mmCIF file of C-alpha atoms in Angstrom:
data_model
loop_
_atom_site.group_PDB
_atom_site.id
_atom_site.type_symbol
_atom_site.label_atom_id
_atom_site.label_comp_id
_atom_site.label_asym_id
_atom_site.label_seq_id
_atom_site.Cartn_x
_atom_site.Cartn_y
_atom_site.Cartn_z
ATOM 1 C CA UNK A 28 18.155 10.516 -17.472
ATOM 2 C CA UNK A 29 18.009 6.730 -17.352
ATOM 3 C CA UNK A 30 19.874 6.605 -14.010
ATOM 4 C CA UNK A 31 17.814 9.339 -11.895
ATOM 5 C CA UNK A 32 14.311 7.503 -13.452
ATOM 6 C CA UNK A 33 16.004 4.233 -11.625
ATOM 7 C CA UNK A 34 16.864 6.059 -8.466
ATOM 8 C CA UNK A 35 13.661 7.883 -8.510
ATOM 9 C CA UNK A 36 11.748 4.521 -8.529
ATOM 10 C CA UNK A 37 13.877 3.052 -5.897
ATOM 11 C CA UNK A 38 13.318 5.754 -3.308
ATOM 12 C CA UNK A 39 9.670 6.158 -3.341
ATOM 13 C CA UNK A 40 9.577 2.075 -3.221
ATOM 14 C CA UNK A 41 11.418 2.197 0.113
ATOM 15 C CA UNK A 42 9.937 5.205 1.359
ATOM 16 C CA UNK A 43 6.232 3.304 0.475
ATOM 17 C CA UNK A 44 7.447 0.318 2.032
ATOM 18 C CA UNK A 45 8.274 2.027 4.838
ATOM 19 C CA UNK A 46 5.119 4.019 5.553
ATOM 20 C CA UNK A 47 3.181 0.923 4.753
ATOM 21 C CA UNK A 48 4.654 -0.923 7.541
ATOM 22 C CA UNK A 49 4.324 2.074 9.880
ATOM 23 C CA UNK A 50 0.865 2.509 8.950
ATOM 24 C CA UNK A 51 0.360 -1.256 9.787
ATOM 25 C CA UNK A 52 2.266 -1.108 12.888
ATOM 26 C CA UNK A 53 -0.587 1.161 14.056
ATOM 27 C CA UNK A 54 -3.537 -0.972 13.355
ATOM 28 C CA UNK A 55 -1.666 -3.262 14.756
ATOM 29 C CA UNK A 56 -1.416 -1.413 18.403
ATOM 30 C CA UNK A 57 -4.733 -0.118 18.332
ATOM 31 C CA UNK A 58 -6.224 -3.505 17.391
ATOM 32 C CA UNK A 59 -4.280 -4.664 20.742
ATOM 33 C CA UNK A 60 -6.134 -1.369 22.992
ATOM 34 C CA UNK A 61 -9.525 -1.808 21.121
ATOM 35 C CA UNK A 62 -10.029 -5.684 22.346
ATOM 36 C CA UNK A 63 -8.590 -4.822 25.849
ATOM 37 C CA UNK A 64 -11.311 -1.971 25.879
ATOM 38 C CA UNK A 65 -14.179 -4.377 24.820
ATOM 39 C CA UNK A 66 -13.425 -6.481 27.729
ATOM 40 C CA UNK A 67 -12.984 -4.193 30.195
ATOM 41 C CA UNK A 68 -14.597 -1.118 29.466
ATOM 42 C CA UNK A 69 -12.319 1.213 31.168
ATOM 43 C CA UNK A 70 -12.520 4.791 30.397
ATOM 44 C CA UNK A 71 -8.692 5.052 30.075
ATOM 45 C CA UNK A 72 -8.655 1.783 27.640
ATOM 46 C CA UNK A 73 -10.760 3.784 25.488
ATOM 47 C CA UNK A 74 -9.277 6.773 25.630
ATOM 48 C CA UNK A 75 -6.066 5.044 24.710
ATOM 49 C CA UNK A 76 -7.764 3.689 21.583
ATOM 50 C CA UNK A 77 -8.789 7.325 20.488
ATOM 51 C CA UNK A 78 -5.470 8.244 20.673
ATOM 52 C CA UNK A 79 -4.060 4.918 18.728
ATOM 53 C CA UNK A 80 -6.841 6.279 15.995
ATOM 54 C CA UNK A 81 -6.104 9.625 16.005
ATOM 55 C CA UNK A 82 -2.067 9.177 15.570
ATOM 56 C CA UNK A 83 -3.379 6.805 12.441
ATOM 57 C CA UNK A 84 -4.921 9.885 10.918
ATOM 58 C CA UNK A 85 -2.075 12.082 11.009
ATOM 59 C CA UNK A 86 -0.215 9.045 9.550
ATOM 60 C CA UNK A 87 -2.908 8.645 6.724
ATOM 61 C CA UNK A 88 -2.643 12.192 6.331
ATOM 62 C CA UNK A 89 1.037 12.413 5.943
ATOM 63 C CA UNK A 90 1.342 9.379 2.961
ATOM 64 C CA UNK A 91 -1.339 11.476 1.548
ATOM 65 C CA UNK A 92 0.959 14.546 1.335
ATOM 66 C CA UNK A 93 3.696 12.385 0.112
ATOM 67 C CA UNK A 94 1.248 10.811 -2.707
ATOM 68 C CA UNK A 95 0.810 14.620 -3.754
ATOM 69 C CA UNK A 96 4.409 15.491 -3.744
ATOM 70 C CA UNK A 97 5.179 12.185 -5.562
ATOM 71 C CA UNK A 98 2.676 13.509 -8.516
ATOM 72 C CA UNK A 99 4.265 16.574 -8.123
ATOM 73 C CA UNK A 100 7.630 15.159 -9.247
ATOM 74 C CA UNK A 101 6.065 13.083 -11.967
ATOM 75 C CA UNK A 102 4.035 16.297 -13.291
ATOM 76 C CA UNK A 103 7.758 17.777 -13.792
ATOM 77 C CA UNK A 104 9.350 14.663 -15.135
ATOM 78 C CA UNK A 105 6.035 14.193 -18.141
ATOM 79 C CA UNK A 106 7.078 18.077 -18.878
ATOM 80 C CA UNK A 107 10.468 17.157 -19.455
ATOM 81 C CA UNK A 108 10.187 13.821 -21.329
ATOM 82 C CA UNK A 109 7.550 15.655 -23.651
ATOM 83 C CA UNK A 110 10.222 18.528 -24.209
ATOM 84 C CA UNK A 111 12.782 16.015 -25.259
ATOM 85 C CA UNK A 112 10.395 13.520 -27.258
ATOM 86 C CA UNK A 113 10.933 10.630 -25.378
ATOM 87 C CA UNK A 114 7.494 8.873 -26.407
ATOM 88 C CA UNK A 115 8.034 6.079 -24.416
ATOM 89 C CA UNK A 116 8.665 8.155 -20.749
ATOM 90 C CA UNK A 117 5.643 10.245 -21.384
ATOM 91 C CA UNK A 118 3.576 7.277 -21.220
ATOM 92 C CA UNK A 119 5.470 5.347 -18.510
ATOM 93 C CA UNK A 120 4.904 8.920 -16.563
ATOM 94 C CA UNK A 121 0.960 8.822 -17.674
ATOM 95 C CA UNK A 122 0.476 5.342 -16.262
ATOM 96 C CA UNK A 123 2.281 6.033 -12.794
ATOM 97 C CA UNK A 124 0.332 9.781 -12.772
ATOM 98 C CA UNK A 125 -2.958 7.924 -12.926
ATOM 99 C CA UNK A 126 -2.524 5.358 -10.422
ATOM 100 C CA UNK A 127 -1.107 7.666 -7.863
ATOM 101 C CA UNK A 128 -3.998 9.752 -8.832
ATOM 102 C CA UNK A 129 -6.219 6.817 -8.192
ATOM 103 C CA UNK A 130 -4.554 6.189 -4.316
ATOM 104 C CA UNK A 131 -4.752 10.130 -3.730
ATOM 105 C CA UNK A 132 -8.528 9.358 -4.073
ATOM 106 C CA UNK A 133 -8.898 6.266 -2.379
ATOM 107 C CA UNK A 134 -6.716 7.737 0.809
ATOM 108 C CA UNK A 135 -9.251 10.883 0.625
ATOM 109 C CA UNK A 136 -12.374 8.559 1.334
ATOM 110 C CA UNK A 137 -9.939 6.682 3.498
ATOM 111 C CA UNK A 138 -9.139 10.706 5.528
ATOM 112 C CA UNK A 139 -12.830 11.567 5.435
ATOM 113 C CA UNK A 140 -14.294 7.659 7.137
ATOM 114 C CA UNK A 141 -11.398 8.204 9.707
ATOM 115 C CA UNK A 142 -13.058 11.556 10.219
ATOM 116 C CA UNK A 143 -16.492 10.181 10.252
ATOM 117 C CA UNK A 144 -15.513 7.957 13.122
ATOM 118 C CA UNK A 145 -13.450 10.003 15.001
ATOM 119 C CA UNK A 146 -16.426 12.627 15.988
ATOM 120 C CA UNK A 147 -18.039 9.708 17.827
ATOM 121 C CA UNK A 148 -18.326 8.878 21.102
ATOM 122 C CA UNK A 149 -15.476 6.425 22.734
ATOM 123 C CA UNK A 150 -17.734 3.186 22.424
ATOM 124 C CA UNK A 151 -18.986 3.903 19.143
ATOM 125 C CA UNK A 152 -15.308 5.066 17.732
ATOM 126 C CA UNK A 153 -14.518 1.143 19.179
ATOM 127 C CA UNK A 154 -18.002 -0.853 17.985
ATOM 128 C CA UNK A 155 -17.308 0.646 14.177
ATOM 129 C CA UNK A 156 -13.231 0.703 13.803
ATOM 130 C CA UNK A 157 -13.262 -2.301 11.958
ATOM 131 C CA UNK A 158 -15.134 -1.237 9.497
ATOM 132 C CA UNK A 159 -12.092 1.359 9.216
ATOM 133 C CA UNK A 160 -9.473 -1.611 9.323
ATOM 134 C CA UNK A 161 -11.405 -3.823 6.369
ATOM 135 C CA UNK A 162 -11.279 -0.199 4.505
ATOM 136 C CA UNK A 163 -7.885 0.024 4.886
ATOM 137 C CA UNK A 164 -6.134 -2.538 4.340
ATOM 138 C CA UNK A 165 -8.573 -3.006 1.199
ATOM 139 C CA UNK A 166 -7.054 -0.084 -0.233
ATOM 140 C CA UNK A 167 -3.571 -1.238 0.164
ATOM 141 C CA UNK A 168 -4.624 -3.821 -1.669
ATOM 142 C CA UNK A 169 -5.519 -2.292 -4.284
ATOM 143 C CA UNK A 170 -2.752 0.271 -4.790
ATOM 144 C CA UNK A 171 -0.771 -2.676 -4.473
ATOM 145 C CA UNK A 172 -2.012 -4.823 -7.052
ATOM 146 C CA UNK A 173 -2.480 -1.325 -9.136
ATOM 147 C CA UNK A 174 1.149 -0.496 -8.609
ATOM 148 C CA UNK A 175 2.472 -4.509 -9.737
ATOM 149 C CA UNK A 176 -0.105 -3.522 -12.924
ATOM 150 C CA UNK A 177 2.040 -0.059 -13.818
ATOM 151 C CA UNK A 178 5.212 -1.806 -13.531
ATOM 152 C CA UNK A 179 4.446 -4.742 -15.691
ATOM 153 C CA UNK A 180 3.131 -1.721 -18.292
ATOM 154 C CA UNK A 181 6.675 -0.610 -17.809
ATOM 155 C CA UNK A 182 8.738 -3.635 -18.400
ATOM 156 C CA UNK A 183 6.175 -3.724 -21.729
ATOM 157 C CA UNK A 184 7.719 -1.046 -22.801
ATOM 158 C CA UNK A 185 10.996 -1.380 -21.874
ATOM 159 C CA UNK A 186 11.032 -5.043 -23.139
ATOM 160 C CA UNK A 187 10.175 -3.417 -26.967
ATOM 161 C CA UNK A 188 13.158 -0.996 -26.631
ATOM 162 C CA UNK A 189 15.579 -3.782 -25.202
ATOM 163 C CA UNK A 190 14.418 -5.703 -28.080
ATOM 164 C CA UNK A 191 14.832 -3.194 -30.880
ATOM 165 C CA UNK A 192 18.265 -2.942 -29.082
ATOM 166 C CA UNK A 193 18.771 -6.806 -29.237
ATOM 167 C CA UNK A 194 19.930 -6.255 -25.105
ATOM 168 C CA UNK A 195 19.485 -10.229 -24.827
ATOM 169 C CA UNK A 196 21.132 -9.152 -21.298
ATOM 170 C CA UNK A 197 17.712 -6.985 -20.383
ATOM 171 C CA UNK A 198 15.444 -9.280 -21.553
ATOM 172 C CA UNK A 199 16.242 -11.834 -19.474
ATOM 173 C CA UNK A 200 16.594 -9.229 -16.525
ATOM 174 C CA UNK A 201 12.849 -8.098 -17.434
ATOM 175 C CA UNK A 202 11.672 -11.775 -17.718
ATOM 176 C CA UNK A 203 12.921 -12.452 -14.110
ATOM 177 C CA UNK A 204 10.603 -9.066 -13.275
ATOM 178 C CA UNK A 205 7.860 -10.016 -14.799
ATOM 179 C CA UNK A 206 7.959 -13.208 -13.250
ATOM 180 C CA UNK A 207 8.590 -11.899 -9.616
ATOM 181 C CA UNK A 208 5.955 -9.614 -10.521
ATOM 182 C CA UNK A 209 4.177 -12.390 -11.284
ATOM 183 C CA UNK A 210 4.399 -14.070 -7.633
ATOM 184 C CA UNK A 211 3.303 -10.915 -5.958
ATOM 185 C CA UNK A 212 -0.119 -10.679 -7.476
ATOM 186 C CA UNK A 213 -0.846 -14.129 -6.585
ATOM 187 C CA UNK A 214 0.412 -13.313 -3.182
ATOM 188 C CA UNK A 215 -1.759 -10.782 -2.685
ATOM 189 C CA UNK A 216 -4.332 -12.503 -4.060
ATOM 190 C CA UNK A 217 -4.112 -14.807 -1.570
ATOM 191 C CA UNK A 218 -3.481 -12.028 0.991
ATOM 192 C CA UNK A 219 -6.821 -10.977 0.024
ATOM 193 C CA UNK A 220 -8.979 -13.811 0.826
ATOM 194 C CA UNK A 221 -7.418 -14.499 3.662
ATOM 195 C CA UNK A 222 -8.441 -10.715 5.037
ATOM 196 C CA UNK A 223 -12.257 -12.332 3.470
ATOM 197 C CA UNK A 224 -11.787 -15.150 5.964
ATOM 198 C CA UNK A 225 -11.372 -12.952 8.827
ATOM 199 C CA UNK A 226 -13.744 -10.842 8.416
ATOM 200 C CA UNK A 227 -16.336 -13.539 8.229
ATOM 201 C CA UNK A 228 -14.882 -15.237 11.189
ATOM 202 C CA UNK A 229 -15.293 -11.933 13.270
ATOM 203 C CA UNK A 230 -19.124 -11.789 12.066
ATOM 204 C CA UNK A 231 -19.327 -15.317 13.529
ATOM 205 C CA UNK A 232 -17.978 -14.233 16.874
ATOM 206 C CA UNK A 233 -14.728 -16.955 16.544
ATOM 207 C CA UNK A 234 -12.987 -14.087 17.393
ATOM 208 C CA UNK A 235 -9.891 -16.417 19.206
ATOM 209 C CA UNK A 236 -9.318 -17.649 15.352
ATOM 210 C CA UNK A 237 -9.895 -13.999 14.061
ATOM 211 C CA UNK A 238 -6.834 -13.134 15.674
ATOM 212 C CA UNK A 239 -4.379 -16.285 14.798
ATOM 213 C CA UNK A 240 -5.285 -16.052 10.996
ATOM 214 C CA UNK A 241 -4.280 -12.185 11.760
ATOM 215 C CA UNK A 242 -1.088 -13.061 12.849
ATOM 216 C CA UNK A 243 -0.365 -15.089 10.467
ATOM 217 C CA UNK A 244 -1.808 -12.806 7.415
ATOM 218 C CA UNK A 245 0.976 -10.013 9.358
ATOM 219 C CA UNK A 246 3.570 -12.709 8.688
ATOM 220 C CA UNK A 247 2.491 -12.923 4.854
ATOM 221 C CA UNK A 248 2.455 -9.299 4.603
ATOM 222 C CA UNK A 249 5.895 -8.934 5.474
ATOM 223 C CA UNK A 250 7.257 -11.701 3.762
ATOM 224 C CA UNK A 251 6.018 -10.281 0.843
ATOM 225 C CA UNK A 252 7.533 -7.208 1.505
ATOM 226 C CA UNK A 253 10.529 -8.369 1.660
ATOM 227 C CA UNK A 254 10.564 -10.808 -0.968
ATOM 228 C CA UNK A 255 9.567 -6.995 -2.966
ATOM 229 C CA UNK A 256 12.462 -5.609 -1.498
ATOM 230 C CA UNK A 257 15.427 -8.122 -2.256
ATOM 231 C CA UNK A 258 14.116 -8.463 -5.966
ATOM 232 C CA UNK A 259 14.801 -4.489 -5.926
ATOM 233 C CA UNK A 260 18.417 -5.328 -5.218
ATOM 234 C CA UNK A 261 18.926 -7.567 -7.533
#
């Protein structure tokens, strides 16, 4: 059972990964049609950008239905784990229930602003998408540093059994998580305040330097990402 929990963990990391820098990919385009559209105006520009938005919503709504299928699985795996008294897998499965409880309801609010904004007019959908964007990547954020909090629950747990094995092997495997673990938060931390920074400059109207420290936050973003995705490897 040890070996599917592993592979189970690995998949929905890449497919997350993956959907995250889809997702990010589109705010990314649309942010591209929506300040071509302020400057110009043009009907088509701004039909364009509904389109960007709308495609985002479909993508929003599809994570969401992979969210519910994840719990889904879980919901199965707690049954079996309490069938088969393994204490310690009921609770690791409690703790990854409730925060992909907590992003089903976060992406809901997310699903029903995008909604919100799409029954407005062109201009409007383009004056108040930012709003949207801040939202957005705020919740990543958040099921981000929520996720990093589960797994370091995890390696809690697994550290005691390790332990009680004397696995000196596993410890030190679980130290380097914890650790790497460690350098994400404070990534995103920093992740964070930079998204602070650009929202203020925006509401300053230094929109030129808006869209460098964007580029460069992008960079961050995937650097973390991958920095994620080779410690999975390893």
């Amino acid at each position: 059972m040890g070996q599917s929990r592993v592979s189970l963990h690995i998949s929905t990391l890449n497919e997350y990964l993956l959907m995250k820098k889809f997702l990010f990919t589109w705010i990314a385009s649309f942010s591209l049609v929506i300040t071509v559209g302020l400057v110009a105006q043009e009907e088509d520009e701004l039909q364009a950008a509904r389109h960007h938005f709308e495609e985002l919503g479909d993508a929003l709504h599809h994570e969401l239905e992979e969210m519910e299928e994840e719990t889904h699985h879980l919901d199965e795996g707690f049954e079996e784990a309490r069938e088969h008294g393994e204490g310690r897998e009921v609770e690791r499965i409690e703790m990854r229930i409730a925060h992909v409880e907590e992003c089903m309801v976060a992406w809901r609010k997310l699903l029903a602003h995008h909604e919100r904004l799409t029954a407005l007019d062109d201009e409007a959908l383009v004056e108040q998408q930012e709003a949207f964007y801040s939202a957005f990547r705020q919740a990543n954020l958040r099921r981000d540093e929520g996720r990093i909090k589960v797994e370091l629950q995890e390696i809690e747990l697994e550290m005691a059994e390790a332990r009680e094995e004397e696995d000196e092997d596993h410890v030190k495997y679980l130290e380097h998580r914890t650790e790497g673990l460690g350098r994400e938060s404070a990534g995103l931390r920093k992740l964070a305040e930079g998204w602070e920074h650009v929202a203020a400059l925006r509401k300053e109207e230094r929109f030129e330097e808006a869209e460098d420290k964007e580029r460069h936050l992008g960079i961050v973003e995937r650097d973390l990402d991958l920095a994620r995705e080779i410690q999975d490897l390893n």
